[in-house]
Coordinates of C-alpha atoms and ligand atoms in Angstrom, one line a residue:
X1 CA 0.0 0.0 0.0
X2 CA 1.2 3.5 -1.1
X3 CA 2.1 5.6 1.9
X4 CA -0.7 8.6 0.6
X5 CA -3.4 6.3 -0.5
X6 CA -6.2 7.6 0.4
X7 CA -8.5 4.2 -0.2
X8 CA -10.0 3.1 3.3
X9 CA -7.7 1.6 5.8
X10 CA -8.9 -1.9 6.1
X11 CA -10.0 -2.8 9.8
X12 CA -9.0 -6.8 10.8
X13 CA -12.6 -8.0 11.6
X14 CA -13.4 -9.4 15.5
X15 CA -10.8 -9.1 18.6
X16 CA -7.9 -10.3 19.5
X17 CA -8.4 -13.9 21.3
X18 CA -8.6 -14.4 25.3
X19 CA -5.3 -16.0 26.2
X20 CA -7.1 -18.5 28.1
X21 CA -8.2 -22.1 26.3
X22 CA -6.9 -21.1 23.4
X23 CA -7.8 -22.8 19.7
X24 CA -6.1 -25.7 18.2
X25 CA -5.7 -23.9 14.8
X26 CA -3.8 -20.6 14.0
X27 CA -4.9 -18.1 16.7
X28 CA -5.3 -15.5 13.9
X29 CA -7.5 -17.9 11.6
X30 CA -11.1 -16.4 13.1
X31 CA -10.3 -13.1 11.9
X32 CA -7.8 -14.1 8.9
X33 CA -10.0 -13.5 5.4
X34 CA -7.8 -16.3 3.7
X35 CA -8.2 -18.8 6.3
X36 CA -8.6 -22.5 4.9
X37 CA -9.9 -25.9 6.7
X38 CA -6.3 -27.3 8.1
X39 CA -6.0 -23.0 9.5
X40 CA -8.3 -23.8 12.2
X41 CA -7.5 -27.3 13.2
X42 CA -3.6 -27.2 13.3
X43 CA -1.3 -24.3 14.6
X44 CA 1.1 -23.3 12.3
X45 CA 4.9 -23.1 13.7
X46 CA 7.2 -19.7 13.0
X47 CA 9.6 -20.8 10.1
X48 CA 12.6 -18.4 8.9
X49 CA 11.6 -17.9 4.8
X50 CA 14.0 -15.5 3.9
X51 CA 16.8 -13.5 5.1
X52 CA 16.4 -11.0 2.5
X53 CA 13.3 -11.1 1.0
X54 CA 11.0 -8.8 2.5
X55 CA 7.7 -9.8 0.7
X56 CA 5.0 -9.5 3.4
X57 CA 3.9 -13.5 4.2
X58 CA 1.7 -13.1 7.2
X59 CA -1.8 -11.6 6.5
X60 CA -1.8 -10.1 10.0
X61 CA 1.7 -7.9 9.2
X62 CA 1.3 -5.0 7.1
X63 CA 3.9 -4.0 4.4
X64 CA 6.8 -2.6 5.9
X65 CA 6.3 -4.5 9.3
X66 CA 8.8 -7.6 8.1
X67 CA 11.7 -7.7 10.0
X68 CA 15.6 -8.2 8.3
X69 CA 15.4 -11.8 9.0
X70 CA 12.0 -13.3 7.7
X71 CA 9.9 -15.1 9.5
X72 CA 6.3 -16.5 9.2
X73 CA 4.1 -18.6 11.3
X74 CA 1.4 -19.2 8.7
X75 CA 0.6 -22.1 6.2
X76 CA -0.2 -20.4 3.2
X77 CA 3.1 -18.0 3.6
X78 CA 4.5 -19.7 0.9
X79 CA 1.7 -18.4 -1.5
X80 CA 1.5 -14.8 0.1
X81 CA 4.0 -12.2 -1.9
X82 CA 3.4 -8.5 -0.9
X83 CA 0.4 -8.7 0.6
X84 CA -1.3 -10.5 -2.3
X85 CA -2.0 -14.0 -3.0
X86 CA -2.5 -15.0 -6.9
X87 CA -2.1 -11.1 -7.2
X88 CA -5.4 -10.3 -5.0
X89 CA -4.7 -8.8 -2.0
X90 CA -5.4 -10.5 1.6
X91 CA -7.4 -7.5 2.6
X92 CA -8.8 -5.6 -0.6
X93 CA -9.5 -2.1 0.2
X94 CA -13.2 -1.1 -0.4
X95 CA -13.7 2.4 -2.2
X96 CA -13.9 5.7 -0.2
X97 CA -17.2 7.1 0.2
X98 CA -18.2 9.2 -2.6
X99 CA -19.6 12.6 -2.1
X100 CA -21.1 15.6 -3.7
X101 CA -19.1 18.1 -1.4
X102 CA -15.7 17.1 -2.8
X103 CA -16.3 17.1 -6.2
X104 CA -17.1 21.0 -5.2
X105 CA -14.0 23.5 -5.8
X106 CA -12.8 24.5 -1.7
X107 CA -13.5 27.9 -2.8
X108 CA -17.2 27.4 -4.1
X109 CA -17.5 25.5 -0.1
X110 CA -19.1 27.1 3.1
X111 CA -16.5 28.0 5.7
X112 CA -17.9 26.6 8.6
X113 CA -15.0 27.6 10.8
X114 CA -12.1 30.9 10.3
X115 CA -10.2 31.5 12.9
X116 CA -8.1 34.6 12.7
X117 CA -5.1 35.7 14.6
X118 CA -5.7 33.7 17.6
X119 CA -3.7 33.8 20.7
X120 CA -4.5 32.2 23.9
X121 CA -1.7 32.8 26.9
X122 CA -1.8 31.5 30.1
X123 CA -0.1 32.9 33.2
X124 CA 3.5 31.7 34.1
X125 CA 3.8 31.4 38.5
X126 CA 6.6 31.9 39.9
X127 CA 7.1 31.2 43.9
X128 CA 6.2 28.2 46.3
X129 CA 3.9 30.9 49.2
X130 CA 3.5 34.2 48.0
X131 CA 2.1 33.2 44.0
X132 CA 2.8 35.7 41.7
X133 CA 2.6 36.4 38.0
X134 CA 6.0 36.7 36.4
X135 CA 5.4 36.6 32.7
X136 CA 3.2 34.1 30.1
X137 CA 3.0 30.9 28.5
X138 CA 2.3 31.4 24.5
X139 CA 0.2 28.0 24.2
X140 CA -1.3 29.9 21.0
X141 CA 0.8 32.7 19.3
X142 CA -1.3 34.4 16.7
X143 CA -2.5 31.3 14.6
X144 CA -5.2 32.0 11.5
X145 CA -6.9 29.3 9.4
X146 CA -10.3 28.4 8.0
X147 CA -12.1 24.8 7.1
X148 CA -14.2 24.3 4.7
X149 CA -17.6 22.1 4.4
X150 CA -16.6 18.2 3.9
X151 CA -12.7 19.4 5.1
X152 CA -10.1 17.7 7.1
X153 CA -7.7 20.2 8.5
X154 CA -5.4 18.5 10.7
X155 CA -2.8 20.1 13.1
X156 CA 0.5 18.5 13.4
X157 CA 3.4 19.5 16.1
X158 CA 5.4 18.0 19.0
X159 CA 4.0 17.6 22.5
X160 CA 2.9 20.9 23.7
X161 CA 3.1 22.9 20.6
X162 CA -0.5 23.9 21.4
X163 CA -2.5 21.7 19.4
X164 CA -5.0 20.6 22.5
X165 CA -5.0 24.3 23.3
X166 CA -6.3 25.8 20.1
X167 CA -9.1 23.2 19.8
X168 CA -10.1 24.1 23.3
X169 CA -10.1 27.7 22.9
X170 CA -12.5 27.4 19.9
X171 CA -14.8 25.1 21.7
X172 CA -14.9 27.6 24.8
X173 CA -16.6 30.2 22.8
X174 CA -15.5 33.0 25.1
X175 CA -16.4 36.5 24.5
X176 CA -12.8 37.0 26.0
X177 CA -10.6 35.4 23.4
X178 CA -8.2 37.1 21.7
X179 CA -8.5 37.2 17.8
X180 CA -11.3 36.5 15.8
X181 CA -13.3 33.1 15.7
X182 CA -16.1 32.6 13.1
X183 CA -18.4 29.5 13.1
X184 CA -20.8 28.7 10.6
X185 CA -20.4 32.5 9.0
X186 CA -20.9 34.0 12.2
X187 CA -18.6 35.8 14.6
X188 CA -18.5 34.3 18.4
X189 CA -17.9 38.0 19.9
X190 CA -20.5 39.7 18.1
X191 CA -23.2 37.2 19.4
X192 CA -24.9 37.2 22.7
X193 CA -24.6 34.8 25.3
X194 CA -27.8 33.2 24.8
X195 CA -27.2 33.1 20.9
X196 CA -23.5 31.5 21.8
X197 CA -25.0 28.6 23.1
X198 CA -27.6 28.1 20.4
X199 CA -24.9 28.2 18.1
X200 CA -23.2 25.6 20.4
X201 CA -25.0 22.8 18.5
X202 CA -22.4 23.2 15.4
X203 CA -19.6 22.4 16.9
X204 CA -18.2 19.2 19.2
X205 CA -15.2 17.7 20.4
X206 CA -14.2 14.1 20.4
X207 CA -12.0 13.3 22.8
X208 CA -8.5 10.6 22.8
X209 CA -9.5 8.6 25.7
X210 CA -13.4 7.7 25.4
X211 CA -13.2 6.4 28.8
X212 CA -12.2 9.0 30.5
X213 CA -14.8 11.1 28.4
X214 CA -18.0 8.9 29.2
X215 CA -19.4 9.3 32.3
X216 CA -19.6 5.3 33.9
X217 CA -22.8 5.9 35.7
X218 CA -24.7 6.9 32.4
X219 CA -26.0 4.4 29.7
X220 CA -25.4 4.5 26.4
X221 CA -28.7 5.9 26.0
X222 CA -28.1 8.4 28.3
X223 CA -24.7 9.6 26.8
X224 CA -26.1 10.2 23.3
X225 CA -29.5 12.2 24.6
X226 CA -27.7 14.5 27.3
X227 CA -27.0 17.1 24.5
X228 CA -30.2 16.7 23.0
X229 CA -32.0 17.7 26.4
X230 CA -29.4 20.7 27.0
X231 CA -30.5 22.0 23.2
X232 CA -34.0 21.6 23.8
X233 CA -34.9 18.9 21.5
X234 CA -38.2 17.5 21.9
X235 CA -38.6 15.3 24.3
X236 CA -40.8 12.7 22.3
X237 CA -38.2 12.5 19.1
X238 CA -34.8 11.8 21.8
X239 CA -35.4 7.8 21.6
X240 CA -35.8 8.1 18.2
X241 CA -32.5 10.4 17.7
X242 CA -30.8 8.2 19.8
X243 CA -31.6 5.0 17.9
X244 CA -30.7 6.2 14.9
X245 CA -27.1 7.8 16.0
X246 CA -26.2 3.8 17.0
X247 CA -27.0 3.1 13.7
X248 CA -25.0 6.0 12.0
X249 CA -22.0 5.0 13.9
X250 CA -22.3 1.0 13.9
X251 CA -23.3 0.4 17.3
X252 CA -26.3 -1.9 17.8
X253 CA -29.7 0.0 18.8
X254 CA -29.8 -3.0 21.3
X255 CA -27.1 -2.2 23.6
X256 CA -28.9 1.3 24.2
X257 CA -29.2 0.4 28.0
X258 CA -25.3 -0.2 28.5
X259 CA -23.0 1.7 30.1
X260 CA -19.8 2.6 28.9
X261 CA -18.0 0.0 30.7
X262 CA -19.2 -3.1 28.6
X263 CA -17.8 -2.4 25.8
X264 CA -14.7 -2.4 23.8
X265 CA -12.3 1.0 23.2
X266 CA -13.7 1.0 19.5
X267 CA -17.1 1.1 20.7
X268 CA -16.9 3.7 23.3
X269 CA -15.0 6.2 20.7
X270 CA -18.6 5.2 18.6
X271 CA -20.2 6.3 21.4
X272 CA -18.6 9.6 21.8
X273 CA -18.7 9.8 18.3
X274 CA -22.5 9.7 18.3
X275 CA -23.0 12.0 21.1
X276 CA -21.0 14.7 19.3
X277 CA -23.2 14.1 16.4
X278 CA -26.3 14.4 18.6
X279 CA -26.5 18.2 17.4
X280 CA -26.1 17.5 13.8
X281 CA -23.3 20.2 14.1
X282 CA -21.1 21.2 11.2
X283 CA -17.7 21.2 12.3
X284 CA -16.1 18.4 14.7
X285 CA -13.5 19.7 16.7
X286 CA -10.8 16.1 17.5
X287 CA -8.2 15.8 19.5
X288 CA -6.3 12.6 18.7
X289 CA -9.5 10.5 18.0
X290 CA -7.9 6.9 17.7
X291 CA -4.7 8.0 19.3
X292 CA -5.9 5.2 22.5
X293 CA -7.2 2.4 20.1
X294 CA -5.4 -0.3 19.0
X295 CA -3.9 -0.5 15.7
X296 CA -6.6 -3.3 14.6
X297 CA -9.6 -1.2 15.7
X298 CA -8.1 2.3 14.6
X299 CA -8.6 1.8 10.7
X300 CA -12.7 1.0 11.6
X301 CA -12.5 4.2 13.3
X302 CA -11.1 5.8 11.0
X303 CA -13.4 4.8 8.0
X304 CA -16.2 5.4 10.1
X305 CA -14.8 8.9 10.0
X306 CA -14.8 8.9 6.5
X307 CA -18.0 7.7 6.0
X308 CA -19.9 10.3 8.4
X309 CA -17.8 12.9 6.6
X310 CA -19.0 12.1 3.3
X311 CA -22.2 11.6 4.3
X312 CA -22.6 14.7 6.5
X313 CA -20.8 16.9 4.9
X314 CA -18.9 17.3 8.0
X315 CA -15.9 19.5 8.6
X316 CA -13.2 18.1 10.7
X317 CA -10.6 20.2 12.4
X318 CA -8.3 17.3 13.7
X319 CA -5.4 16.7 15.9
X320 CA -3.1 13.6 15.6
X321 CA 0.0 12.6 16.2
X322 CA 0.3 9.8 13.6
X323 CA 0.8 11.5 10.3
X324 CA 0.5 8.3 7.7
X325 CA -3.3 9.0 10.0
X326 CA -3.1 12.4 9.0
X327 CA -1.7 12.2 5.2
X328 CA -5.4 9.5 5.1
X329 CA -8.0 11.4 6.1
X330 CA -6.6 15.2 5.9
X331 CA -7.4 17.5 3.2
X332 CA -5.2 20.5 4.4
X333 CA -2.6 20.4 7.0
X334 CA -1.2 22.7 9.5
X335 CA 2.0 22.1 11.2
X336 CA 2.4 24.1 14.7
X337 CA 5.4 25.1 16.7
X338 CA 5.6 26.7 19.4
X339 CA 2.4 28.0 19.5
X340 CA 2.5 29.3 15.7
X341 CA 1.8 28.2 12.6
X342 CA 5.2 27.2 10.4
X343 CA 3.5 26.0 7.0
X344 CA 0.0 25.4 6.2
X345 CA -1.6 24.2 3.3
X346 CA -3.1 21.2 0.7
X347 CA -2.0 17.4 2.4
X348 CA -0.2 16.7 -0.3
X349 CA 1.5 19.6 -1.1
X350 CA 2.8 20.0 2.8
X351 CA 3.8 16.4 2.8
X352 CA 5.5 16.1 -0.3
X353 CA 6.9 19.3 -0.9
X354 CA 7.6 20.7 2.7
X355 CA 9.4 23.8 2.6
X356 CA 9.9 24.3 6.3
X357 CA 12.6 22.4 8.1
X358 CA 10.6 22.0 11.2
X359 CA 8.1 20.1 8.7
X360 CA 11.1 18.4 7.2
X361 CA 12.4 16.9 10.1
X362 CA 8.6 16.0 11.6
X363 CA 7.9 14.2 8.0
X364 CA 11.5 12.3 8.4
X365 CA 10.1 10.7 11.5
X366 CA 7.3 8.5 9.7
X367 CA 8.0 4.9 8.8
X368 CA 7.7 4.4 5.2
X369 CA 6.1 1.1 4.2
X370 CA 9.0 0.3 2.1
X371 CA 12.4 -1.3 3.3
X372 CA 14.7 -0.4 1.1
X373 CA 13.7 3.3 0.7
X374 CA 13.0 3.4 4.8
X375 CA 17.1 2.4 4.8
X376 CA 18.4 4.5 2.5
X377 CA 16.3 7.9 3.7
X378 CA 18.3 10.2 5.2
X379 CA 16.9 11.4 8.9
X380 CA 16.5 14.7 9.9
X381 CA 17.8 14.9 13.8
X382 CA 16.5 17.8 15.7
X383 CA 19.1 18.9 18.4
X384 CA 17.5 19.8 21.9
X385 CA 14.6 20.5 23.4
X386 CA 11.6 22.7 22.5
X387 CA 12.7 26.7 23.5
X388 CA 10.3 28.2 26.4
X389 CA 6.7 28.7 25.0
X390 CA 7.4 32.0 27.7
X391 CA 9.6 33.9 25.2
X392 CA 7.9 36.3 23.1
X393 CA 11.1 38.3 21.6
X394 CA 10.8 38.9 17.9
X395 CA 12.9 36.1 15.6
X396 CA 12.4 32.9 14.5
X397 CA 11.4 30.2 16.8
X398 CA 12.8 27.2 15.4
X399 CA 16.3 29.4 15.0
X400 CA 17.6 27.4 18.2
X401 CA 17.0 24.2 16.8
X402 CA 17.7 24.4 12.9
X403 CA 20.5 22.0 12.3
X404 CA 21.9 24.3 9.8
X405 CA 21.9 27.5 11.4
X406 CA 25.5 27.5 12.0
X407 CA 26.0 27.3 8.1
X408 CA 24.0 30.5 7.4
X409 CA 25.9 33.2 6.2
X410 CA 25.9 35.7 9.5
X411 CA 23.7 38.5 8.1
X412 CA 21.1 35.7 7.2
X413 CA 21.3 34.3 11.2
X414 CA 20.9 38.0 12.4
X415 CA 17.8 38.0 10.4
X416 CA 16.4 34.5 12.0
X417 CA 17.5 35.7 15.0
X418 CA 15.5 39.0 15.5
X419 CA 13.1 39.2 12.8
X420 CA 9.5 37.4 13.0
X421 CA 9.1 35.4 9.5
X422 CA 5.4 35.6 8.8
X423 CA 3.6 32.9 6.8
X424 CA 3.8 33.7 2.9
X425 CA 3.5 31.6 -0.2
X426 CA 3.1 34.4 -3.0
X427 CA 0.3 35.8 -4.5
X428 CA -3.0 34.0 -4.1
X429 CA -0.7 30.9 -3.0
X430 CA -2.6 28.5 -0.6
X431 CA 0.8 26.9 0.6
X432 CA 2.1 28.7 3.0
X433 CA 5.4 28.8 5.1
X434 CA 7.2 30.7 7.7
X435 CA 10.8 30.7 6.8
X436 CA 12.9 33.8 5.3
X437 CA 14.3 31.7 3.0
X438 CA 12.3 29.4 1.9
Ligands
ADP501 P1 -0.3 20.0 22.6 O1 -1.7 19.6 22.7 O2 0.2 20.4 21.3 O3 0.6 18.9 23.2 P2 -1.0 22.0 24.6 O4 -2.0 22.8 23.8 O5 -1.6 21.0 25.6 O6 0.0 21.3 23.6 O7 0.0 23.0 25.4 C1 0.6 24.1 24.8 C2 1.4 24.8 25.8 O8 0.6 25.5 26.8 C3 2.4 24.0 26.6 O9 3.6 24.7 26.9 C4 1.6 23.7 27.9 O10 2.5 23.5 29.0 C5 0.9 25.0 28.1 N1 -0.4 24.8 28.8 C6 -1.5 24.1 28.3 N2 -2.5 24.1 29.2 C7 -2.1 24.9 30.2 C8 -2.7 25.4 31.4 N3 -4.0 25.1 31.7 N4 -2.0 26.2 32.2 C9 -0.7 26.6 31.9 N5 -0.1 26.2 30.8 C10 -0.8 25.4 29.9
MG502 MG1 -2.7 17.8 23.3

């Protein structure tokens, strides 16, 4: 599989076994699609095929996963080359949803959220009795963006670049931020504080951990209605609503009496899935949405995703970590430091022609599903820790950490060092990047 493929991911059906009275057969055959009689009768042993060859032979590893020395605890391994067997693959990958709202030019599509010039700070504390303020964190330093009907923007960026923060500060919908944030076409600050939280309804979060997001004592049933009663909804149409977000998301309509406790991490991110969809809202607000799953469950998530997407015409404004996750589902991507934006712009134009070298060295970090160019790559190695988020000096951020600042000719680094390089990408250009010299 090609490392931007946008196709579906394909989910592995069913769970992985209880270790306890385990089969006779292959312990993957229930869930393996090319499973034959002898699978499920006798366990296959793990047998060295190769010491080069690096043809994936297991259907349960993906591409890229073999390791130098080949090995393969499967009977038909000897029939499996690349993933395929008699040129079909193991798992074929359905279609991606169509949709109506793709085929539309961006710029003939709603904005259902612009954000301009946001900045969110947060008081730095010095002293262990007598508290007091001595300066501020940046979290958010002066970001703009907008999304677009049927849109994945994702934001990418190390641990504590402010990704978490920026969602949040959207979702608070203070009359106290700073900057600009419009949703749907209208501006937060100009509306009242009863019309805030009517507007409320188009726009939720879904959180990483849908545990700790799902309140234990509540039902299924009464996770999904909560923000149904808070909008108003009538009362006689919830059990309906409800019944038919379990649907939407692939939950069974059964299980409405559950609580959240009884079922698996896939199913509870459903759940919070459909609860933030209660509001039929327009822009869902996700902060690393399959981040706690595990690797066999993410890719159902992730369709799912899809799917609602193209059917809703939803906008997603998304944080992840894992960016072959984020090259999948992402339209447009954003790639923070520090608090700012450093390039911004089309998935595939960020990813594949990055101009920034903070971008650069966070694409060098993704595996690529093919050995022999994932040995030859070169790495880019970023030297020391992320500066304080507490200095607000004019210059370039990422000055501290470039590995080839010392290479610069000196009236180039005075201009890194003391002069703010603002996004720019030429006229009417929607790739964007902060860099003087790039
Ligand atoms: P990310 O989600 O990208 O990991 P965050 O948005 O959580 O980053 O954090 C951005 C910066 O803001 C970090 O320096 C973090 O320490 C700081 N920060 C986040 N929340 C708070 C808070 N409630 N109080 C003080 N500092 C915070
Ligand atoms: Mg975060």
């Amino acid at each position: 599989m090609h490392h931007n493929d946008n196709a579906p991911l394909v989910p592995i059906k069913g769970n992985p076994p209880i270790l306890i009275n385990l089969p006779d057969g292959c312990p993957f055959a229930p869930r393996c699609p090319v499973a034959v009689d002898h699978c499920h009768t006798r366990e296959p042993a793990l047998e060295v095929i190769d010491t080069i060859d690096q043809t994936v032979s297991h259907p349960d590893t993906a591409p890229g996963e073999a390791e130098l020395v080949h090995s393969s605890a499967c009977w038909r391994s000897g029939e499996i080359h690349g993933g395929e067997i008699d040129g079909k693959p193991v798992f074929p990958v359905p279609p991606r949803p169509a949709s109506d709202i793709r085929e539309t030019p961006r710029d003939e599509r709603a904005t259902t959220i612009k954000v301009d010039h946001l900045v969110k700070t947060f008081p730095l504390i010095k002293g262990a009795l007598l508290k007091r303020r001595v300066g501020s964190v940046y979290a958010v330093d002066d970001i703009s963006f907008d999304v677009r009907a049927g849109e994945t923007l994702s934001i990418v960026g190390e641990s504590g670049s402010g990704k978490s923060t920026t969602l949040l500060e959207i979702m608070a919908m203070s009359h106290d931020t700073v900057g600009e944030i419009e949703l749907d076409g209208k501006r937060l600050k100009t509306l009242s504080r009863a019309q805030r939280r009517a507007e409320r309804r188009n726009i939720q979060m879904v959180f990483q951990d849908p545990m700790g997001a799902l309140d234990p004592r509540f039902t299924v049933y009464d996770i999904i209605a909560e923000p149904l009663h808070t909008l108003g909804f009538p009362r006689d149409g919830i059990e309906a609503r409800v019944n038919e977000l379990m649907n939407l998301v692939g939950l069974d309509p059964a299980h409405i009496d559950r609580f959240p406790g009884a079922f698996s991490g896939g199913q509870r991110q459903r759940i919070g899935i459909a609860r933030a969809l209660a509001t039929n809202p327009k822009v869902l607000a996700l902060d690393e949405p399959v981040s706690a799953l595990d690797v066999s469950i993410q890719a159902g998530v992730i369709n799912l995703l899809a799917e609602l997407q193209a059917k809703l015409e939803l906008s997603y404004l998304l944080v992840a970590h894992d960016l072959s996750v984020v090259r999948h589902i992402s339209d447009r991507v954003a790639v923070l430091y520090l608090g700012g934006i450093v390039e911004i712009g089309d998935v595939d134009a960020v990813f594949d022609e990055s101009r920034h070298p903070y971008t650069q060295a966070l694409l060098s970090a993704i595996p690529i599903p093919d050995p022999t160019v994932e040995r030859t790559r070169s790495r880019v190695v970023l030297k020391g820790d992320l500066p304080s988020p507490t200095d607000n000096e004019p210059g370039c951020r990422f000055a501290s950490r470039y590995p080839l600042f010392q290479t610069l000719p000196e009236q180039d680094r005075a201009r890194c060092l003391h002069e703010t390089p603002a996004l720019h990408g030429g006229e009417g250009a929607d790739h964007l990047v902060a860099c003087h010299f790039r």
